[in-house]
Amino acid sequence: MSESEDTVQCWLVERSSYGDERVVTLVYATPDGDRQLTKQLSTNLLMRKTVTAATDVEPARLEPVGDAETRERYAAEATRMAEQHDPEEEV
């Protein structure tokens, strides 16, 4: 994965499960924590899909992160992920 003019590299910053773990929510955020992409996947789909440390996202698909505390947390987690993992590494 490589960032281009058409995409922004976002890092996995949060993973959570709901409904007896039948739905998994993945949150990828920009390195500054300002914008995010949320994906909700069924556990069945998740077993067939590779979850990587980072993903390239079109800017129009990114949503702003609502509060300063979450932005700081996402920025810190994105930095940690970038330091510990290659973007295409399965996590």
Backbone as a chain_set.jsonl record, in Angstrom:
{"seq": "MSESEDTVQCWLVERSSYGDERVVTLVYATPDGDRQLTKQLSTNLLMRKTVTAATDVEPARLEPVGDAETRERYAAEATRMAEQHDPEEEV", "coords": {"N": [[0.829, -1.17, 0.0], [0.516, 2.15, -0.808], [0.604, 5.621, -0.286], [-1.086, 7.866, -2.341], [-1.896, 10.637, -4.525], [-4.582, 10.324, -4.689], [-5.41, 8.885, -2.506], [-5.339, 8.371, 1.087], [-3.193, 7.245, 3.565], [-4.267, 5.257, 6.167], [-4.302, 4.115, 9.534], [-4.929, 1.187, 11.505], [-6.723, 1.716, 14.36], [-8.554, 0.998, 16.219], [-10.464, -1.776, 17.351], [-13.391, -3.487, 17.781], [-16.0, -5.576, 19.178], [-19.419, -6.508, 18.744], [-22.705, -7.577, 19.771], [-22.616, -10.391, 20.719], [-20.202, -10.833, 19.513], [-20.717, -10.994, 16.777], [-20.565, -9.003, 14.975], [-17.893, -7.094, 13.944], [-16.191, -4.137, 14.524], [-14.009, -2.066, 12.835], [-11.728, 0.553, 13.064], [-10.036, 2.804, 11.163], [-7.61, 5.336, 11.103], [-6.347, 8.579, 10.173], [-2.863, 9.535, 10.344], [-2.657, 11.84, 11.959], [-4.888, 11.674, 13.48], [-7.195, 13.068, 12.909], [-9.144, 12.322, 11.009], [-11.308, 9.568, 10.122], [-12.102, 6.158, 9.151], [-14.684, 3.955, 9.403], [-15.346, 0.555, 9.579], [-17.679, -2.038, 9.476], [-17.866, -5.406, 9.957], [-19.094, -8.687, 9.445], [-18.432, -11.577, 11.461], [-18.11, -13.828, 9.906], [-17.406, -12.781, 7.371], [-15.078, -11.49, 8.142], [-13.375, -13.603, 8.661], [-12.676, -14.37, 6.129], [-11.398, -12.219, 5.094], [-8.472, -10.228, 5.003], [-7.146, -8.397, 7.618], [-5.343, -5.55, 7.742], [-2.515, -3.632, 8.98], [-2.568, -1.051, 8.018], [-4.418, 0.919, 5.637], [-5.216, 2.183, 2.406], [-7.169, 4.966, 1.712], [-9.778, 6.682, 0.017], [-10.033, 10.175, 0.214], [-12.667, 11.271, 0.338], [-14.143, 9.317, 1.602], [-13.532, 9.457, 4.249], [-14.359, 10.381, 7.578], [-14.728, 13.135, 9.853], [-13.108, 13.13, 13.06], [-14.777, 13.341, 16.058], [-14.131, 14.462, 18.722], [-11.566, 16.043, 20.735], [-10.142, 14.4, 22.547], [-10.487, 11.793, 21.523], [-9.298, 12.169, 19.012], [-6.617, 12.604, 19.796], [-6.071, 10.116, 20.986], [-6.416, 8.398, 18.773], [-4.391, 9.394, 17.082], [-2.095, 8.775, 18.603], [-2.296, 5.959, 18.654], [-2.196, 5.376, 15.905], [0.392, 6.219, 15.339], [1.838, 4.418, 16.944], [1.134, 1.983, 15.712], [2.258, 2.395, 13.159], [4.944, 2.477, 13.807], [5.412, -0.105, 14.689], [4.5, -1.929, 12.812], [4.434, -3.046, 9.387], [2.661, -1.481, 6.696], [1.108, -3.357, 5.166], [1.015, -5.549, 6.759], [-0.579, -8.259, 8.346], [-2.884, -7.964, 10.962]], "CA": [[0.0, 0.0, 0.0], [1.279, 3.395, -0.821], [-0.238, 6.802, -0.362], [-1.0, 8.6, -3.599], [-2.705, 11.857, -4.498], [-5.988, 9.94, -4.643], [-5.714, 8.168, -1.274], [-4.648, 8.73, 2.318], [-2.899, 6.048, 4.347], [-4.871, 5.265, 7.492], [-3.821, 3.014, 10.372], [-5.916, 0.573, 12.383], [-6.589, 2.32, 15.687], [-9.547, 0.443, 17.137], [-11.204, -2.96, 16.918], [-14.325, -3.854, 18.837], [-17.01, -6.556, 18.796], [-20.763, -6.258, 19.251], [-23.708, -8.614, 19.537], [-21.995, -11.707, 20.87], [-19.08, -10.839, 18.574], [-21.152, -11.305, 15.412], [-20.158, -7.862, 14.163], [-16.631, -6.503, 14.393], [-15.988, -2.787, 14.011], [-12.62, -1.659, 12.668], [-11.584, 1.982, 12.815], [-8.752, 3.237, 10.617], [-7.525, 6.793, 11.227], [-5.178, 9.253, 9.61], [-1.802, 9.636, 11.353], [-2.883, 12.952, 12.889], [-6.082, 11.366, 14.251], [-8.288, 13.992, 12.583], [-10.187, 11.711, 10.177], [-11.42, 8.132, 10.328], [-12.968, 5.303, 8.352], [-15.202, 2.872, 10.232], [-15.849, -0.598, 8.825], [-18.32, -3.065, 10.281], [-17.816, -6.661, 9.233], [-19.553, -9.872, 10.165], [-17.309, -12.462, 11.766], [-17.928, -14.708, 8.747], [-16.641, -12.043, 6.372], [-13.769, -11.205, 8.719], [-12.546, -14.809, 8.525], [-12.242, -14.475, 4.733], [-10.756, -10.968, 4.726], [-7.261, -9.914, 5.747], [-7.122, -7.086, 8.278], [-3.961, -5.079, 7.711], [-2.178, -2.539, 9.89], [-2.949, 0.215, 7.378], [-5.14, 0.807, 4.38], [-5.298, 3.432, 1.651], [-8.575, 5.361, 1.665], [-10.078, 7.903, -0.709], [-10.372, 11.213, 1.2], [-14.113, 11.481, 0.447], [-14.715, 8.277, 2.468], [-13.119, 9.709, 5.628], [-15.213, 11.22, 8.412], [-13.963, 13.814, 10.901], [-13.186, 12.581, 14.408], [-15.572, 14.332, 16.759], [-13.651, 15.194, 19.891], [-10.111, 16.163, 20.859], [-9.601, 13.242, 23.256], [-10.446, 10.678, 20.572], [-8.271, 12.499, 18.007], [-5.308, 12.351, 20.412], [-5.923, 8.668, 21.151], [-6.221, 7.82, 17.446], [-3.056, 9.794, 16.601], [-1.109, 7.987, 19.343], [-2.383, 4.565, 18.216], [-1.704, 5.326, 14.523], [1.854, 6.314, 15.436], [2.317, 3.142, 17.482], [0.987, 0.965, 14.662], [3.227, 2.684, 12.097], [6.279, 2.139, 14.308], [5.521, -1.537, 14.987], [3.998, -2.791, 11.727], [4.401, -2.622, 7.993], [1.262, -1.21, 6.343], [0.393, -4.526, 4.65], [1.105, -6.641, 7.727], [-1.848, -8.7, 8.898], [-2.967, -7.765, 12.414]], "C": [[0.876, 1.236, 0.0], [0.328, 4.56, -0.995], [-0.015, 7.482, -1.708], [-1.835, 9.867, -3.455], [-4.188, 11.539, -4.313], [-6.386, 9.246, -3.347], [-4.888, 8.708, -0.105], [-4.406, 7.44, 3.086], [-3.456, 6.224, 5.757], [-4.456, 3.994, 8.228], [-4.937, 2.5, 11.265], [-5.706, 1.092, 13.8], [-7.575, 1.738, 16.696], [-10.224, -0.76, 16.507], [-12.115, -3.329, 18.069], [-15.392, -4.793, 18.283], [-18.337, -6.206, 19.447], [-21.647, -7.465, 18.995], [-23.134, -10.004, 19.583], [-20.9, -11.922, 19.838], [-19.479, -11.262, 17.163], [-20.811, -10.192, 14.444], [-18.891, -7.28, 14.782], [-16.502, -5.139, 13.721], [-14.501, -2.493, 13.993], [-12.606, -0.17, 12.387], [-10.157, 2.228, 12.344], [-8.738, 4.75, 10.685], [-6.271, 7.317, 10.547], [-4.119, 9.389, 10.71], [-1.986, 10.771, 12.357], [-4.135, 12.756, 13.74], [-7.298, 12.206, 13.918], [-9.447, 13.354, 11.814], [-10.156, 10.202, 10.341], [-12.298, 7.469, 9.282], [-13.388, 4.165, 9.265], [-15.762, 1.794, 9.322], [-16.496, -1.545, 9.813], [-18.42, -4.316, 9.428], [-18.395, -7.782, 10.08], [-18.336, -10.749, 10.443], [-17.057, -13.431, 10.615], [-17.097, -14.03, 7.669], [-15.222, -11.79, 6.869], [-12.83, -12.398, 8.588], [-12.009, -14.965, 7.109], [-11.444, -13.264, 4.279], [-9.525, -10.751, 5.594], [-7.376, -8.507, 6.319], [-5.663, -6.672, 8.371], [-3.763, -3.904, 8.663], [-2.598, -1.191, 9.327], [-3.721, -0.087, 6.102], [-5.158, 2.172, 3.714], [-6.769, 3.745, 1.394], [-8.722, 6.637, 0.84], [-10.522, 8.954, 0.311], [-11.878, 11.425, 1.393], [-14.785, 10.455, 1.361], [-14.406, 8.511, 3.942], [-14.082, 10.671, 6.321], [-14.348, 11.936, 9.44], [-14.148, 13.099, 12.246], [-13.754, 13.675, 15.295], [-14.935, 15.105, 17.894], [-12.129, 15.087, 20.021], [-9.487, 14.943, 21.536], [-9.473, 12.038, 22.326], [-9.396, 10.935, 19.502], [-6.876, 12.2, 18.558], [-5.049, 10.86, 20.564], [-5.662, 8.0, 19.803], [-4.84, 8.163, 16.89], [-1.972, 8.968, 17.291], [-1.109, 6.534, 18.878], [-1.891, 4.418, 16.778], [-0.184, 5.382, 14.506], [2.441, 5.005, 15.917], [2.25, 2.039, 16.418], [2.026, 1.16, 13.57], [4.645, 2.315, 12.526], [6.478, 0.638, 14.448], [5.161, -2.454, 13.829], [4.244, -2.179, 10.362], [2.951, -2.409, 7.613], [0.47, -2.451, 5.903], [0.427, -5.718, 5.594], [-0.283, -6.975, 8.285], [-1.828, -8.546, 10.416], [-4.277, -8.315, 12.959]], "O": [[1.858, 1.325, 0.737], [-0.634, 4.487, -1.76], [1.122, 7.648, -2.149], [-2.405, 10.134, -2.397], [-4.955, 12.376, -3.839], [-7.574, 9.035, -3.104], [-3.886, 9.4, -0.289], [-5.319, 6.628, 3.239], [-3.159, 7.201, 6.444], [-4.283, 2.938, 7.621], [-5.783, 3.265, 11.726], [-4.63, 0.925, 14.373], [-7.44, 1.964, 17.899], [-10.52, -0.779, 15.313], [-11.663, -3.469, 19.205], [-15.658, -4.81, 17.081], [-18.378, -5.676, 20.557], [-21.371, -8.276, 18.11], [-23.164, -10.723, 18.585], [-20.691, -13.033, 19.351], [-18.665, -11.827, 16.433], [-20.772, -10.406, 13.233], [-18.832, -7.012, 15.982], [-16.68, -5.007, 12.51], [-13.814, -2.649, 15.002], [-13.382, 0.319, 11.566], [-9.195, 1.901, 13.039], [-9.737, 5.393, 10.362], [-5.282, 6.605, 10.373], [-4.458, 9.36, 11.893], [-1.518, 10.67, 13.491], [-4.421, 13.568, 14.619], [-8.333, 12.078, 14.573], [-10.593, 13.784, 11.943], [-9.117, 9.622, 10.658], [-13.116, 8.111, 8.623], [-12.539, 3.483, 9.839], [-16.546, 2.071, 8.415], [-15.932, -1.826, 10.87], [-18.979, -4.3, 8.331], [-18.203, -7.815, 11.295], [-17.33, -10.666, 9.739], [-15.914, -13.817, 10.372], [-16.182, -14.639, 7.115], [-14.269, -11.869, 6.094], [-11.623, -12.224, 8.424], [-10.99, -15.625, 6.907], [-10.871, -13.277, 3.189], [-9.539, -11.058, 6.786], [-7.665, -7.55, 5.6], [-4.85, -7.352, 8.997], [-4.724, -3.266, 9.093], [-2.946, -0.284, 10.083], [-3.678, -1.196, 5.57], [-5.12, 3.199, 4.39], [-7.52, 2.894, 0.918], [-7.908, 7.555, 0.943], [-11.321, 8.641, 1.194], [-12.316, 11.729, 2.502], [-15.889, 10.701, 1.848], [-14.965, 7.829, 4.802], [-14.552, 11.642, 5.728], [-13.327, 11.392, 9.862], [-15.209, 12.539, 12.526], [-13.268, 14.806, 15.284], [-15.176, 16.306, 18.02], [-11.502, 14.17, 19.49], [-8.41, 14.501, 21.134], [-8.457, 11.343, 22.345], [-8.672, 10.016, 19.119], [-6.048, 11.61, 17.865], [-3.942, 10.389, 20.304], [-4.792, 7.136, 19.695], [-4.187, 7.309, 16.289], [-1.034, 8.51, 16.639], [-0.045, 5.936, 18.723], [-1.231, 3.43, 16.459], [0.456, 4.665, 13.736], [3.431, 4.526, 15.364], [3.193, 1.264, 16.252], [2.618, 0.187, 13.102], [5.454, 1.888, 11.702], [7.605, 0.155, 14.335], [5.485, -3.641, 13.861], [4.261, -0.959, 10.201], [2.076, -3.088, 8.151], [-0.709, -2.578, 6.233], [-0.083, -6.787, 5.259], [-1.054, -6.085, 8.646], [-0.869, -8.948, 11.075], [-4.526, -8.238, 14.162]]}, "num_chains": 1, "name": "protein.A"}
